[in-house]
Coordinates of N, CA and C in Angstrom, one line a residue:
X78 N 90.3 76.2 125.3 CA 89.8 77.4 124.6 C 88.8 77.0 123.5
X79 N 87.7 77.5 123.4 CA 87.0 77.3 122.7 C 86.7 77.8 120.8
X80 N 86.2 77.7 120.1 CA 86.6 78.6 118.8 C 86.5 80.2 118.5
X81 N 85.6 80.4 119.1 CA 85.5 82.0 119.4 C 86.7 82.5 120.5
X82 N 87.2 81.8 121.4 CA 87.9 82.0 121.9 C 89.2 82.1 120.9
X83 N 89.9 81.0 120.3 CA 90.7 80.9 119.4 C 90.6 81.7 118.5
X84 N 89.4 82.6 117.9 CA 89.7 83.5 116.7 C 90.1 84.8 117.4
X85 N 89.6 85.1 118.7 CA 90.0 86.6 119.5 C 91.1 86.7 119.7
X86 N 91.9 85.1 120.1 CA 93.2 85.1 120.1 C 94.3 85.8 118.7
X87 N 93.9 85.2 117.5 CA 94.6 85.3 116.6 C 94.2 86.5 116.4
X88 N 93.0 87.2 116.0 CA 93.3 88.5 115.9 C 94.1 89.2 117.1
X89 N 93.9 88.9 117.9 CA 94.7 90.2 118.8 C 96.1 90.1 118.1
X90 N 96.8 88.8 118.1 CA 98.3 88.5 117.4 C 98.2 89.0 116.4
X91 N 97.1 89.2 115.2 CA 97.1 90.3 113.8 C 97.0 91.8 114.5
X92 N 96.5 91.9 115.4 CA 96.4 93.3 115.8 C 97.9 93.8 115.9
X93 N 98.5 93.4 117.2 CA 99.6 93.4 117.6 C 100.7 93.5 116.8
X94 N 100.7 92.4 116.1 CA 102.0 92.8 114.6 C 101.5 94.0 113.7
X95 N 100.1 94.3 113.7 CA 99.7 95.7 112.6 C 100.7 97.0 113.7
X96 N 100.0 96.6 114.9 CA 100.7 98.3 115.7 C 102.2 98.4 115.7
X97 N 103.0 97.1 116.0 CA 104.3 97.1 115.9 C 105.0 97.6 114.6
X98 N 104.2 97.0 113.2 CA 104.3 97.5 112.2 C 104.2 99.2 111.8
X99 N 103.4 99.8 112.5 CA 102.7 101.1 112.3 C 104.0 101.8 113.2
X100 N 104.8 100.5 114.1 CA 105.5 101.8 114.9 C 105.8 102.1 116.4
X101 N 104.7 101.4 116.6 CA 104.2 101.2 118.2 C 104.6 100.2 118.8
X102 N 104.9 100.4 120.4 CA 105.4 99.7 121.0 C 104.0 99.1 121.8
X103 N 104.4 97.6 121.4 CA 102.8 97.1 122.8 C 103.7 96.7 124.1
X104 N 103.3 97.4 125.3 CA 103.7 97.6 126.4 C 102.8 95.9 126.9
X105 N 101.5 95.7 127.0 CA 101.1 95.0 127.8 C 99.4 94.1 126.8
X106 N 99.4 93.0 127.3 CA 98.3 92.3 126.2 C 97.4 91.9 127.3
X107 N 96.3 91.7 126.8 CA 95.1 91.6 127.7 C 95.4 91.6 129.2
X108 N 95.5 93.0 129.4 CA 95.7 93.6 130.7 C 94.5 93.5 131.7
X109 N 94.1 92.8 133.1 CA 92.8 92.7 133.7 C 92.8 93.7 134.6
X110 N 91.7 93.7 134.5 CA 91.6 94.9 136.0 C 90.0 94.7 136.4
X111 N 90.4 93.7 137.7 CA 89.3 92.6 137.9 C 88.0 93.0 137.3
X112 N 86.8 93.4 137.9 CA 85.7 93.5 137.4 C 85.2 94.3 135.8
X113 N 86.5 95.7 135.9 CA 85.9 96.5 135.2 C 86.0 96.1 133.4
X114 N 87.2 95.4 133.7 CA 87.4 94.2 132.2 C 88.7 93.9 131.5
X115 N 89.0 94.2 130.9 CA 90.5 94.1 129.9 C 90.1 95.2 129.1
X116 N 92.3 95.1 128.8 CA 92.2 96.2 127.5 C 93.2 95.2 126.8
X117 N 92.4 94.9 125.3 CA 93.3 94.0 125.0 C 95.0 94.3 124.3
X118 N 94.9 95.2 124.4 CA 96.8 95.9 124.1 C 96.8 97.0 124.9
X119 N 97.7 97.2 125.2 CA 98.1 98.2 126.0 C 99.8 98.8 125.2
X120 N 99.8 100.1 124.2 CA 101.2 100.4 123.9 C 101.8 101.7 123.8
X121 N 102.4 102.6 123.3 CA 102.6 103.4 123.2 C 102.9 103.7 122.1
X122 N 102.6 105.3 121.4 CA 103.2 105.9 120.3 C 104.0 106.9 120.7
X123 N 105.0 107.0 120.1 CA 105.9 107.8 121.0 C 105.8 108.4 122.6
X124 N 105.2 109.2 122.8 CA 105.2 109.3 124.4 C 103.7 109.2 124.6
X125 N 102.7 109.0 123.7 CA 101.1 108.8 123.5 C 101.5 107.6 123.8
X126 N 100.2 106.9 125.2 CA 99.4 106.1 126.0 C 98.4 105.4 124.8
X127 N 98.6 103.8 124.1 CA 97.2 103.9 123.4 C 96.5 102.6 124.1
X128 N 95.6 102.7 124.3 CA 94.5 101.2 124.4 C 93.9 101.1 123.7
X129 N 94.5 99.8 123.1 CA 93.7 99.2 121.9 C 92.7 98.0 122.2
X130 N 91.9 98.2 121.7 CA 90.6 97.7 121.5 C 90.5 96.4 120.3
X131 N 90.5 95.3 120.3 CA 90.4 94.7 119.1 C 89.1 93.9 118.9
X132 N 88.6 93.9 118.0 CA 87.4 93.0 117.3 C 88.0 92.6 116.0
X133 N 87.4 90.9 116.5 CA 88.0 90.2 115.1 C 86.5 89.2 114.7
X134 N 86.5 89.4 113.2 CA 85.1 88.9 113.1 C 85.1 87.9 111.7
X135 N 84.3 87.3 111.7 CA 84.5 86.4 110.1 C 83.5 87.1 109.0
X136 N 84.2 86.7 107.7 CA 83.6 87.3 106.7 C 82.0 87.6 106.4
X137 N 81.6 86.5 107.1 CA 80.2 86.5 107.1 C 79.3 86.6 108.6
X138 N 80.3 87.5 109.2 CA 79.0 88.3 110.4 C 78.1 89.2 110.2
X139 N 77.2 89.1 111.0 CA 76.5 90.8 110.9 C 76.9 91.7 111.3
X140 N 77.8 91.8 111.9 CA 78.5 93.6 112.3 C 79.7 93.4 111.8
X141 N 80.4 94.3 110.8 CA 81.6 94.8 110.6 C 82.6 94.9 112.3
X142 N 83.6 94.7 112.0 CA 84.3 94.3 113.1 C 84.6 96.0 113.6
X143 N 84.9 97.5 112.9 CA 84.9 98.3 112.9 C 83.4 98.8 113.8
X144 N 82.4 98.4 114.4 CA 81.2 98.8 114.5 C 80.9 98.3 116.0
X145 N 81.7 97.8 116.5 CA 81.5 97.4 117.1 C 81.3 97.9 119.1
X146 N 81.9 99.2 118.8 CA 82.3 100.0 119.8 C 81.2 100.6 120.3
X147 N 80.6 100.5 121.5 CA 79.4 101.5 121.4 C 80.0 102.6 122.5
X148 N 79.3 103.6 122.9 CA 79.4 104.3 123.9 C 79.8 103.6 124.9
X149 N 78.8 103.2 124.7 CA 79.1 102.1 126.7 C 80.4 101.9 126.6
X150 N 80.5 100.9 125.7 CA 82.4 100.1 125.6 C 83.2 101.1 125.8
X151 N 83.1 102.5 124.4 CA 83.8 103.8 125.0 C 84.2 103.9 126.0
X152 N 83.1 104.1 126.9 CA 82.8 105.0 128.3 C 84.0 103.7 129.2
X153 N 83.6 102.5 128.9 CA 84.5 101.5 129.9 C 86.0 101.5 129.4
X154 N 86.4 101.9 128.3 CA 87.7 101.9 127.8 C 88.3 102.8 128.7
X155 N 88.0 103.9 128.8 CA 88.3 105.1 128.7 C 88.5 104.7 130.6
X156 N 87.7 104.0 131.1 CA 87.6 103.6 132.6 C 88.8 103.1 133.2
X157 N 88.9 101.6 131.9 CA 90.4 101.0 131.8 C 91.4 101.3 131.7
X158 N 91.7 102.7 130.8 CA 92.9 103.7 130.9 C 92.7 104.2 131.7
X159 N 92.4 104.6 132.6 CA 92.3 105.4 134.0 C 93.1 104.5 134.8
X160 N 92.6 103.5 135.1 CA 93.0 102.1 135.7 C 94.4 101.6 135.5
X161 N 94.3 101.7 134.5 CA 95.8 101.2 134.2 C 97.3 102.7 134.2
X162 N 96.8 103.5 133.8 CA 97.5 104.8 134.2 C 97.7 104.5 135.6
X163 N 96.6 104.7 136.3 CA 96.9 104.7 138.0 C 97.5 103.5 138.6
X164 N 97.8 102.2 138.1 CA 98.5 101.4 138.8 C 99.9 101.3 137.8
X165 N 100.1 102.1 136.7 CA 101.7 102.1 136.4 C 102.1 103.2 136.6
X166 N 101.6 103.9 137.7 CA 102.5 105.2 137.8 C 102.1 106.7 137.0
X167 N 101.1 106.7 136.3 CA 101.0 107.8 136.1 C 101.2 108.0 134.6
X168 N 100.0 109.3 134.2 CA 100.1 109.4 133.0 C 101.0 109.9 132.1
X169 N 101.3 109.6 131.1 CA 102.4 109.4 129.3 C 102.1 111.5 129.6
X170 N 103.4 111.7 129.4 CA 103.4 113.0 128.9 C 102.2 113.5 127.5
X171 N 102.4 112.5 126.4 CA 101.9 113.2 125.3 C 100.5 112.8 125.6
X172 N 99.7 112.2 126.6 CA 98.1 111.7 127.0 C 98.2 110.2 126.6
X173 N 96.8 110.7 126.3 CA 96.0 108.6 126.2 C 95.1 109.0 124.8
X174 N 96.0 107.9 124.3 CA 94.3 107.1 123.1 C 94.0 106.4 123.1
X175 N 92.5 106.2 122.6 CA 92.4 105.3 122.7 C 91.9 104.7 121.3
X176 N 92.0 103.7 120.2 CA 92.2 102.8 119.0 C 91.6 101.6 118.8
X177 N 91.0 101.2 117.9 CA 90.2 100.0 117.5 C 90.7 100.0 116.7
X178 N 91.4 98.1 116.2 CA 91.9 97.5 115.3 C 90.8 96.4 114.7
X179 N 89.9 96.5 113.9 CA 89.2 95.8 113.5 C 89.8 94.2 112.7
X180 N 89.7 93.2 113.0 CA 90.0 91.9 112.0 C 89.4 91.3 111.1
X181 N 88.6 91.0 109.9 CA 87.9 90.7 109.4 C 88.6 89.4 108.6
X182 N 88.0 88.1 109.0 CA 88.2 87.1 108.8 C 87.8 86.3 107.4
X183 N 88.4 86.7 106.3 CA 87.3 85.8 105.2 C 87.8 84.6 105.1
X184 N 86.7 83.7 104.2 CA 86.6 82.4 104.2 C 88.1 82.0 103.5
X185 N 88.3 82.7 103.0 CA 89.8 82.4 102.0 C 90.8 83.0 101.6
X186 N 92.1 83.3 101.9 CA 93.1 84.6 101.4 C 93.7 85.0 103.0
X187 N 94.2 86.5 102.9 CA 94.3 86.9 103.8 C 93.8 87.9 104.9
X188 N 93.9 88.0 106.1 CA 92.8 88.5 106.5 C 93.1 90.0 106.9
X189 N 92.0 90.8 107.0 CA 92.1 92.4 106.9 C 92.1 93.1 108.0
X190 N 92.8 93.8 108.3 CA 93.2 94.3 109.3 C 93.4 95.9 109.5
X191 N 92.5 96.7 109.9 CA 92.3 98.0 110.1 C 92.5 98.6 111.4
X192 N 93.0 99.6 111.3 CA 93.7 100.4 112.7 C 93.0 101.8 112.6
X193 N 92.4 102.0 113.4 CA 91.5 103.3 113.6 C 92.4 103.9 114.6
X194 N 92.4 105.3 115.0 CA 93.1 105.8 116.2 C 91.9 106.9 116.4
X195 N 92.0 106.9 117.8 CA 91.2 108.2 118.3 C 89.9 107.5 118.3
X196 N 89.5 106.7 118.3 CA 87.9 106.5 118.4 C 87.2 106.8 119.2
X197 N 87.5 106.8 120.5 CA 86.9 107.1 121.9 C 87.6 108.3 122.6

């Protein structure tokens, strides 16, 4: 695994302990669904469906890790919850969200961890 590989890891592990924390249960972690892509958490809030999205970035990138989502990505999230609804059976009574947990890496201290819900 390479270093950029290694930091997407750890954040998703920062992600994952924030939603557990927040309450949520993570059902499934970088879920594939061949071509169309991954969702990198897959959990639930009470009977709400969420796919979380994580970007983890260092203190000194150019895009805030929050910014990262475009339409497109949207539009494919939103693909991947389809996808994964339809191969576990069917959709969460209370729906689907879907949530970006941003990670922000700084050079020193602890690192920052933001949970958006509903973005897409």
């Amino acid at each position: 695994m390479n270093a950029r590989g290694a930091m997407g890891k750890y954040g998703e592990s920062l992600a994952a302990r924030r939603l557990t924390e927040a309450g949520l249960t993570v059902l499934e972690r970088n879920w594939r669904c061949g071509r169309t892509g991954e969702i990198d958490i897959v959990a639930r809030d009470g009977d709400v469906l969420v796919v979380c999205e994580v970007k983890t970035r260092r203190a000194n990138a150019f895009e805030h890790p929050m910014a990262a989502v475009t339409p497109e990505k949207a539009a494919r999230l939103r693909q991947l919850a389809e996808n994964w609804i339809h191969s576990h059976g069917g959709a969460p009574p209370g729906g689907v969200r879907i949530d970006l947990v941003g990670v922000l890496l700084p050079h020193r201290g602890a690192a920052v961890v933001e949970h958006a819900q509903g973005v897409a």
